[in-house]
Coordinates of C-alpha atoms in Angstrom, one line a residue:
Chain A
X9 CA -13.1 63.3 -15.3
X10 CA -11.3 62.8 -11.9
X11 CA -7.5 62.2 -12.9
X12 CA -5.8 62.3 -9.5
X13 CA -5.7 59.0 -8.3
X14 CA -3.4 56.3 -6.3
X15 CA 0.0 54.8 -8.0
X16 CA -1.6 51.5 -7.3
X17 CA -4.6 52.6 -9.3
X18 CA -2.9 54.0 -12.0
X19 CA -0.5 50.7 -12.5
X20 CA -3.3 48.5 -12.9
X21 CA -4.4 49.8 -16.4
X22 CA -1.1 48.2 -18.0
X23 CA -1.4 45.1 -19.3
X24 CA 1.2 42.1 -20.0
X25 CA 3.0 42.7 -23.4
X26 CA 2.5 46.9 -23.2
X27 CA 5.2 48.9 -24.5
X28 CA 5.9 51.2 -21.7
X29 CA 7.5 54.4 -21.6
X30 CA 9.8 55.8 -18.9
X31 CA 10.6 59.1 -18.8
X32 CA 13.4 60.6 -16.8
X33 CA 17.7 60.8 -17.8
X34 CA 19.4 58.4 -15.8
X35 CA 18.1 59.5 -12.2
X36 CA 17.3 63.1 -13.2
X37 CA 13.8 62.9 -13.5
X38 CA 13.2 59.5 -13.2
X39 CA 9.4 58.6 -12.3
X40 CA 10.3 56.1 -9.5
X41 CA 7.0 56.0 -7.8
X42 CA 4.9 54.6 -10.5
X43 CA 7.6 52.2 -11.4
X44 CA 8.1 50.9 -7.5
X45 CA 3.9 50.2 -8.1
X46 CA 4.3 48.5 -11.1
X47 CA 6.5 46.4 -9.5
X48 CA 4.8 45.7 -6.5
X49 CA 1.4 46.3 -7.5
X50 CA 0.7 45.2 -10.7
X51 CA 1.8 41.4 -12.1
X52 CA 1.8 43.0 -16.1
X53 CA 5.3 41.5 -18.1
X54 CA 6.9 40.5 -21.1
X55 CA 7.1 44.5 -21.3
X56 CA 8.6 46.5 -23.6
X57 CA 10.9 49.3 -21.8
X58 CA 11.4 53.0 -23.8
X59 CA 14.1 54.5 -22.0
X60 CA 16.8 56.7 -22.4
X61 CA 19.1 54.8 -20.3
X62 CA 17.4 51.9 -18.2
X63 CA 19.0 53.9 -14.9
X64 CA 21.6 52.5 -12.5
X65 CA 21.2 48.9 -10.7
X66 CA 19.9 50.6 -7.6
X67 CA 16.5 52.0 -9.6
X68 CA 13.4 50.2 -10.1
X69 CA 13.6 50.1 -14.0
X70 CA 16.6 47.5 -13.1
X71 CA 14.3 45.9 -10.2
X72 CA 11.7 45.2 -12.7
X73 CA 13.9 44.1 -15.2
X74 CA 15.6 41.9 -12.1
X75 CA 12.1 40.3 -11.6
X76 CA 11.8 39.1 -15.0
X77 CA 9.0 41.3 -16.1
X78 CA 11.1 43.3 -18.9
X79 CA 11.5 41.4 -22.6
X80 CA 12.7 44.4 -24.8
X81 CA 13.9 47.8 -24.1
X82 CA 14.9 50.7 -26.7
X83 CA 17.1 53.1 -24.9
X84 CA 20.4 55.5 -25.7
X85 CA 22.9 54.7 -23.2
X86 CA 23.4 51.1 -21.1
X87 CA 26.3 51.5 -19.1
X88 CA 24.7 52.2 -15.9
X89 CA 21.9 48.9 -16.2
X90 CA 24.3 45.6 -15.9
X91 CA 21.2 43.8 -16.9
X92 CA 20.4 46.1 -20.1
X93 CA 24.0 45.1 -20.8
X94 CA 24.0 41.4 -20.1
X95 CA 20.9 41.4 -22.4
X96 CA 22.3 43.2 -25.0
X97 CA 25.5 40.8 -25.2
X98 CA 23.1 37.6 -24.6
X99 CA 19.8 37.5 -25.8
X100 CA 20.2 39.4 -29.5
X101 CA 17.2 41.3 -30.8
X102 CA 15.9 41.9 -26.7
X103 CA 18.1 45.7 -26.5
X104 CA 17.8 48.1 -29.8
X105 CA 20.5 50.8 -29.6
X106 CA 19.1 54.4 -30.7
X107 CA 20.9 57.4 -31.1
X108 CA 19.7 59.9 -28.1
X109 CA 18.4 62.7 -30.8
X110 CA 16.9 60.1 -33.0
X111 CA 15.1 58.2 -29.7
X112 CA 13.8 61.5 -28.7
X113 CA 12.7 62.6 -32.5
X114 CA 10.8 59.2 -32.9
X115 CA 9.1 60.0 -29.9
X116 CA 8.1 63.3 -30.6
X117 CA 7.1 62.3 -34.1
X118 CA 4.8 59.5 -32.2
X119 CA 2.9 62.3 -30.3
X120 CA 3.0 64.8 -33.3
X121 CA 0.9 62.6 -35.9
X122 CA 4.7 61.9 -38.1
X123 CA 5.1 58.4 -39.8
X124 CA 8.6 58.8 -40.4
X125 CA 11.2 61.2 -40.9
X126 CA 14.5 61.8 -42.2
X127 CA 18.0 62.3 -40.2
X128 CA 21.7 62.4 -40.8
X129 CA 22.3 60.7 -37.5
X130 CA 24.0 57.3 -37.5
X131 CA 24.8 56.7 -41.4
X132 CA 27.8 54.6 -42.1
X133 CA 26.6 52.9 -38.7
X134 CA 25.3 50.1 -37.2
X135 CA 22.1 52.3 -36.4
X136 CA 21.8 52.3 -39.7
X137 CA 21.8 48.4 -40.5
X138 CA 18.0 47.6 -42.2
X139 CA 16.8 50.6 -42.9
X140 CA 16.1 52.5 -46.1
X141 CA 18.2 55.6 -46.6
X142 CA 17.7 58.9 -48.4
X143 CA 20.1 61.3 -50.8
X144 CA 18.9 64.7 -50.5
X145 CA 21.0 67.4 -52.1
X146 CA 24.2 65.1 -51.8
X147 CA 23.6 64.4 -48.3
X148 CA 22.5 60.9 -47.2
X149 CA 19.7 60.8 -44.0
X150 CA 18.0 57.6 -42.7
X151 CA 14.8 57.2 -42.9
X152 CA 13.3 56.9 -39.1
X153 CA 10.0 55.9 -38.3
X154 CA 7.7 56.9 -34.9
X155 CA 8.1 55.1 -31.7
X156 CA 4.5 54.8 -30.0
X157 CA 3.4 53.7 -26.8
X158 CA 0.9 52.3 -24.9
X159 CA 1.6 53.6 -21.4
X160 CA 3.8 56.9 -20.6
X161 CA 5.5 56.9 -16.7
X162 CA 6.7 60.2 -16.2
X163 CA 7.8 62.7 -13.5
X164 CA 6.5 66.3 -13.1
X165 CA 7.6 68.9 -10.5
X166 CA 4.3 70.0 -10.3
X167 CA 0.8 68.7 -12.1
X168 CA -2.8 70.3 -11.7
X169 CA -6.0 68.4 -11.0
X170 CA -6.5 68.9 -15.1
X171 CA -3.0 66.7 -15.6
X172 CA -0.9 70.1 -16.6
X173 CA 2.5 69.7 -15.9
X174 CA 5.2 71.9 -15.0
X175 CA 8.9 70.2 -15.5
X176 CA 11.9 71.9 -13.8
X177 CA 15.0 72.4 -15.5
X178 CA 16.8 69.4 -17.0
X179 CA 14.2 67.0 -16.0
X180 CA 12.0 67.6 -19.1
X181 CA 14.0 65.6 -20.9
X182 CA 11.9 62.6 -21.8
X183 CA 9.0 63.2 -19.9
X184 CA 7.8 66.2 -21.9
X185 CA 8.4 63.8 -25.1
X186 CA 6.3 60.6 -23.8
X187 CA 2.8 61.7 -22.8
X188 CA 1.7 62.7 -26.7
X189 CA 3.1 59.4 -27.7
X190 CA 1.3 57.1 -25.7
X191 CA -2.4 55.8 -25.4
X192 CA -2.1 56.3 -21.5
X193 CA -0.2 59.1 -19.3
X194 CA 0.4 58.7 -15.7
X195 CA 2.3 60.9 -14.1
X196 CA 4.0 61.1 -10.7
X197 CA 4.3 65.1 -9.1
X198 CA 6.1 66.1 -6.6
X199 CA 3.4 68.7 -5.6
X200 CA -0.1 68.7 -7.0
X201 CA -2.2 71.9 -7.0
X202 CA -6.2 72.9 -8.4
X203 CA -6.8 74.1 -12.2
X204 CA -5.6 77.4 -13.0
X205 CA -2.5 77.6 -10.3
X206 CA 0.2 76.8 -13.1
X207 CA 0.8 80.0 -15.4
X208 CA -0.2 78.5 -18.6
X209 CA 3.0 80.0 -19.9
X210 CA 4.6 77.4 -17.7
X211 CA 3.1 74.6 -18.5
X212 CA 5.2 71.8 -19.7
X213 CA 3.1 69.2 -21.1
X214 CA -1.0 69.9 -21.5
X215 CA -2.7 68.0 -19.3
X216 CA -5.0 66.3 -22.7
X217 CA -2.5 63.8 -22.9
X218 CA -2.6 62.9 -19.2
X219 CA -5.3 60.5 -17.5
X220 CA -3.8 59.9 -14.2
X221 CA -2.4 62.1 -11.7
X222 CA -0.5 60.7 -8.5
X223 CA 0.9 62.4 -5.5
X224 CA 4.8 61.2 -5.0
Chain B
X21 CA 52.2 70.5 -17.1
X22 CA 49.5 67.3 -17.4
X23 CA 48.7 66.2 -20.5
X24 CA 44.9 66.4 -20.3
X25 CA 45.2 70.2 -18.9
X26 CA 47.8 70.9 -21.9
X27 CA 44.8 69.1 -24.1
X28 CA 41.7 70.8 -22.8
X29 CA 44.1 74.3 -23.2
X30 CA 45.1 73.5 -26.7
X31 CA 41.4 72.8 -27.6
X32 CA 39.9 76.2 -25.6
X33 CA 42.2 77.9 -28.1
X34 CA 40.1 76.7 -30.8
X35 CA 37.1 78.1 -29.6
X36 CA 35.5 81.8 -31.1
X37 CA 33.4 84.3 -29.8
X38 CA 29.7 83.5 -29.8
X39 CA 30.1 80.0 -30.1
X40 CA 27.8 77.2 -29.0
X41 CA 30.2 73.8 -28.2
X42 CA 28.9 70.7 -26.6
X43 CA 31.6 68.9 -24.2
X44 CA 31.9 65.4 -24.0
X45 CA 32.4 63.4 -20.7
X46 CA 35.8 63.2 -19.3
X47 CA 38.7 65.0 -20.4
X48 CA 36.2 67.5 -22.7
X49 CA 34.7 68.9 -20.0
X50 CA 37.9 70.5 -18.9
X51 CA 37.6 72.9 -22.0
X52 CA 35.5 74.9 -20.4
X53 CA 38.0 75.6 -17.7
X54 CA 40.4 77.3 -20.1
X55 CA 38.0 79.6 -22.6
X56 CA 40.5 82.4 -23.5
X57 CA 39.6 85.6 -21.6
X58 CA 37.3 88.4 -23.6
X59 CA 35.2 85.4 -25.7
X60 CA 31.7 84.0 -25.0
X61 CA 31.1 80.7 -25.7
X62 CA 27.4 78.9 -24.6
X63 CA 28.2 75.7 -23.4
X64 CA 25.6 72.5 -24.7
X65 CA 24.4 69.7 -22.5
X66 CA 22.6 67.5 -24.6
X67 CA 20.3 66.2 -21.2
X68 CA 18.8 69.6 -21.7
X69 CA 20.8 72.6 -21.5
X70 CA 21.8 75.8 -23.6
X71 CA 23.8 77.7 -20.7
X72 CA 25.8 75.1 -18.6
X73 CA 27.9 76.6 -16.0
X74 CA 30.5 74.9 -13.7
X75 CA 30.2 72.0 -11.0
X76 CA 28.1 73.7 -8.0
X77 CA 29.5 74.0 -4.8
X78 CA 29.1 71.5 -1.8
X79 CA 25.8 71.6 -0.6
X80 CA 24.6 73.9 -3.3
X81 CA 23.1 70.9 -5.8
X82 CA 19.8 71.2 -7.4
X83 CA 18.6 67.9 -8.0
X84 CA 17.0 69.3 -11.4
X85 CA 19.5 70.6 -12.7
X86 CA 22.4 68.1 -13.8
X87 CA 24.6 67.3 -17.3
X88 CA 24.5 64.3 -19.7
X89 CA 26.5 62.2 -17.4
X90 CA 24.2 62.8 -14.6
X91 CA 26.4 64.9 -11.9
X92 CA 25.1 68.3 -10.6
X93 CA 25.6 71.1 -12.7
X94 CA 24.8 75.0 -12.6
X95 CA 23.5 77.2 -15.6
X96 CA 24.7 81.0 -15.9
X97 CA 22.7 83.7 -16.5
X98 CA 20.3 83.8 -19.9
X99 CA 20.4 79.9 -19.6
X100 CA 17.4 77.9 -20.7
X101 CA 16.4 74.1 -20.1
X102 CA 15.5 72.0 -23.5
X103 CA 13.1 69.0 -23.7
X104 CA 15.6 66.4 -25.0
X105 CA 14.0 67.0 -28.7
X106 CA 14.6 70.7 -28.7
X107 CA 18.1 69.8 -27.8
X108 CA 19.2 67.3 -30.2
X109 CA 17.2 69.7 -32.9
X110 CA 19.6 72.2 -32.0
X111 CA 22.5 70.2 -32.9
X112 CA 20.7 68.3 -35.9
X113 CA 19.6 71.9 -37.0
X114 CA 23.4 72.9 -37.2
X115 CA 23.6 75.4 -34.1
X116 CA 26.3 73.2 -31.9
X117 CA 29.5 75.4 -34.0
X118 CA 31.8 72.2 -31.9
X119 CA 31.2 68.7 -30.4
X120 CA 34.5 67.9 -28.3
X121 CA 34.6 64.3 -27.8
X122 CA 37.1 61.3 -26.9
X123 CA 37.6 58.5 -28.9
X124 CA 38.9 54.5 -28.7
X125 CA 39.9 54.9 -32.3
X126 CA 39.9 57.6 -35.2
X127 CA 41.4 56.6 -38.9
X128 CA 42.7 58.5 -41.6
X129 CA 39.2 59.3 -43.1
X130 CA 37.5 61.0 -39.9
X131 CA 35.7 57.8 -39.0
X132 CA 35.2 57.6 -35.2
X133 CA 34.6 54.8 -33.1
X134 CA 34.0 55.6 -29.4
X135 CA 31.1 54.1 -28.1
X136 CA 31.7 50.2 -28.2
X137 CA 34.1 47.6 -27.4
X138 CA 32.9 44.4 -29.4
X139 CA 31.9 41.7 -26.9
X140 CA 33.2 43.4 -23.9
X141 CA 32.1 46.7 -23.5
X142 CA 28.5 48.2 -24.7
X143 CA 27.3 51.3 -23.0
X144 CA 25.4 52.4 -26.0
X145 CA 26.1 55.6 -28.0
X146 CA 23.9 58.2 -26.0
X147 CA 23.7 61.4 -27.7
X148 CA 27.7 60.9 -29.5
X149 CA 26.0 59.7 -32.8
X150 CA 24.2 63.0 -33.2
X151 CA 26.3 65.1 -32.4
X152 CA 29.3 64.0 -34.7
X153 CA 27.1 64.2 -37.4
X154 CA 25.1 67.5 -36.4
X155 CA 27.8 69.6 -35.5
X156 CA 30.0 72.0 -37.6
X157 CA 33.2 71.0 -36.0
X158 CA 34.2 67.8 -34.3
X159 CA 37.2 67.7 -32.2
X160 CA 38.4 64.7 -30.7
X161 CA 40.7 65.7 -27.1
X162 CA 42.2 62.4 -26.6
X163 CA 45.3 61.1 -25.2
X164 CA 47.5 60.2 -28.4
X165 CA 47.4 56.5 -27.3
X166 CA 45.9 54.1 -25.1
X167 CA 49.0 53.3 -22.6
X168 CA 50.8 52.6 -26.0
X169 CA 48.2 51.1 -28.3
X170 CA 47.6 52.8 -31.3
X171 CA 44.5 54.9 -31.5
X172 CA 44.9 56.8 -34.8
X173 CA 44.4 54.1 -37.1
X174 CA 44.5 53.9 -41.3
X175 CA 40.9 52.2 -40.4
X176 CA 38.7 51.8 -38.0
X177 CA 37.9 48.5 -36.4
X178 CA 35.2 49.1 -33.8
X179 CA 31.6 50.0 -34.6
X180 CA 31.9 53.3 -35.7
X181 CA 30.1 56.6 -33.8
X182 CA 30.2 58.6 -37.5
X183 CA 31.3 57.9 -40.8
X184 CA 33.6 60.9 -42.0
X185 CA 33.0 63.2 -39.5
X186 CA 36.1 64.2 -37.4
X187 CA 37.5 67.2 -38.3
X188 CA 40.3 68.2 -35.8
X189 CA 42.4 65.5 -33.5
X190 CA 43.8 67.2 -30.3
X191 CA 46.6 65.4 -28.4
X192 CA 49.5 65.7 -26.1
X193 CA 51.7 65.2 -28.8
X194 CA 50.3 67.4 -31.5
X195 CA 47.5 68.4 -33.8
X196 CA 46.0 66.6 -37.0
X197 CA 43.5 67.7 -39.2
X198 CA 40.9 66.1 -41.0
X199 CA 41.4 66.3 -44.5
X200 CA 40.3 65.1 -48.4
X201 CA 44.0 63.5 -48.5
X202 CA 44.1 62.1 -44.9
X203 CA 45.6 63.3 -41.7
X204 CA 47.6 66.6 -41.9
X205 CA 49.5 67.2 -38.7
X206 CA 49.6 70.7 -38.4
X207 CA 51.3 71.7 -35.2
X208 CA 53.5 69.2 -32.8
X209 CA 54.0 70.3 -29.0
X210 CA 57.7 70.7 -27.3
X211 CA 59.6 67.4 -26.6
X212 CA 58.1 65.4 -29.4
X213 CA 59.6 64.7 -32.9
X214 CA 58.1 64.3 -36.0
X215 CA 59.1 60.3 -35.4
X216 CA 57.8 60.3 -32.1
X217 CA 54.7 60.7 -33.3
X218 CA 55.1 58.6 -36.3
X219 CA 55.9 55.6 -33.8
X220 CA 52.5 56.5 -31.8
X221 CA 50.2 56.7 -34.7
X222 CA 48.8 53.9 -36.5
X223 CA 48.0 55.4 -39.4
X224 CA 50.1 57.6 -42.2
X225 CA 49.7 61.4 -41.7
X226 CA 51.4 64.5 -43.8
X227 CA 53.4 67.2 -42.0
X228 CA 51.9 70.6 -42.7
X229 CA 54.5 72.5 -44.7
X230 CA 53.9 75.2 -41.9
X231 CA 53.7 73.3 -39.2
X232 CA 53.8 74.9 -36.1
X233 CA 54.9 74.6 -32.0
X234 CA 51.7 73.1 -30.0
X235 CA 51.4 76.1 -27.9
X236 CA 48.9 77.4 -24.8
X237 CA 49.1 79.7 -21.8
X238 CA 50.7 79.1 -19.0
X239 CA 48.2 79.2 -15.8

């Protein structure tokens, strides 16, 4: 199975109406590439955006959500996207809030085969408005449910020909989160080396959840 | 001296050997300028860091390697990075000992609204709602009021960040805790009176039988 392929290539598997997941932390990380392709190579919208903060107005998230192609987003943190904001205030129901731990758990629960789960985070909120809470030993937790996706966009520092990443410092963030959650991985490396160069004690994210590999 | 250097002092004050503190954006990051010599405390970015050090210098930035508010940072020795999971399980999990945060409003109860202005202004609540509820200790390191508006309120009216969660308020003006009866204010810094503070808090608060002189180091 040859994963290594071109960003143009790797765009055209999503499809109008996908929920797509965008690794990176505002620009820390932030698979620009692959989104620069699927905004100039690929004509899929009404997309679904999973992102921690939809990025500032000079990235591409807010280029493809300046094209029209964005309908929802679920991310942490707006204050950087002016469109993310104007939707949120504007079109109600299009932007869902979620608490940054709780964002990243329903992800991580996605990938790890978890329905739901339970977390203190956000009772007596509005994160908490329509859904069913717990009392465990006193303590009231929400009851969160996994966040799945159909495509993962994420940046590695450096992937193998297998789809093994390694992700430096900080900028694991999402990315390491996203590719077990999704039905397709592609991700964008900065350097891209044969099988068996990563130390496999240095391997981020196994390269079983990846299906396409592109050179940045 | 300024009143967000005073602040940040006040609050380093607060801080114990061995502890593991998350700093907000703004005036909370100055804590970390002011941790009382002869302590170790691990510093908590909730991007994905257990081991934050300070700014790096000019010309030294690592484009991996940056805080929650996404500027450069550098990490000290025995550092290690966190997928973003890992980190907020640290703080869900009860190993953040304090969250230092600011705040548009705060009431009598510990409620804490600082992520939204209704119809104006909605950045979103980031990482904020998980850590006033994850961590041992939150203390707010706020300016008493907004440029004269109230901030300490009987009730919140904004969206709230966490229901009941504040434990310690910070200002230039003095200290309040947290408590089952409502605010306590505890200490009260040089040039204020107990009135002054009155007039600058919306919201009724006890004076600690004990209460003591807002004090920190000189530089």
């Amino acid at each position: 199975m040859r994963k290594i392929t071109t960003a143009k290539d790797a765009v055209s598997r999503i499809k109008s109406g996908d929920v797509v997941m965008v690794g990176g932390f505002l620009q820390g990380g932030s698979p620009e590439r692959i989104l620069e392709a699927l905004l100039s190579d690929s004509s899929a919208t009404d997309l679904t955006i999973v992102n921690n903060d939809t990025g500032f107005d000079t990235m591409n998230t807010y280029k493809l959500m300046e094209a029209g192609r964005v309908s929802k987003v679920y991310a942490t943190w707006i204050g950087g996207n002016s469109i993310t904001g104007s939707m949120y205030l504007n079109q109600p129901g299009s932007v869902t809030l979620v608490p940054q731990g709780t964002l990243a758990e329903r992800i991580r629960a996605a990938g790890m085969g978890i329905p739901e789960f339970l977390t203190p985070t956000g009772v007596g909120t509005i994160a908490a408005e329509g859904k069913e809470s717990k009392v465990i030993d006193g303590k009231e937790y929400l009851v969160e449910k996994a966040l799945h996706g159909d495509v993962a966009i994420v940046h590695a520092t450096v992937a193998d020909e297998f789809g093994n990443c390694y992700m430096r410092g900080a900028t694991k963030n999402f990315n390491a989160l996203m590719p077990a959650a999704c039905q397709y991985c592609i991700v964008e490396a900065e350097k891209i080396v044969p099988v068996g160069e990563i130390d496999p004690d240095l391997v981020t994210v196994s390269g079983i959840y990846v299906d396409a590999v592109v050179q940045l | 001296m300024d009143n967000k250097v005073f602040i940040a002092k006040r609050v380093a004050q607060m801080l114990n050997d061995g502890d593991v503190v998350n700093l907000g954006i703004g005036l909370p990051t100055m804590v970390a300028n002011y941790v009382p010599e002869g302590i170790t405390v691990t510093f908590h970015s909730e991007n994905g860091i257990m081991g934050l050090g300070p700014a790096p210098a000019e010309g030294q930035e690592d484009k991996d390697i940056f805080n929650a508010g996404g500027s450069p940072v550098t990490v000290l020795p025995g550092a290690k990075f966190l997928d973003s999971a890992e980190s907020f399980g640290i703080i869900r999990g009860g190993r953040v000992n304090m969250s230092v945060l600011g705040a548009l409003q705060v009431d009598c109860r510990g409620n804490l609204a600082n992520w939204c202005v209704p119809g104006k202004k909605v950045p979103g609540m980031g990482g904020a709602m998980d850590l006033v509820s994850g961590a041992k200790e939150v203390v707010l390191a706020m300016e008493h009021t907004a440029k004269g508006n109230h901030k300490i309120l009987s009730e919140c009216t904004f969206p709230l960040t966490g229901k009941e969660v504040v434990t310690i308020i910070v200002t230039e003006m003095c200290v309040m805790r947290v408590t089952p009866n409502g605010l306590l204010m505890t200490e009260l810094a040089p040039g204020y009176s107990v009135d002054d503070v009155k007039a600058a808090t919306g919201a009724p608060f006890e004076v600690a039988a004990d209460l003591k002189v807002m004090q920190v180091p000189e530089d």
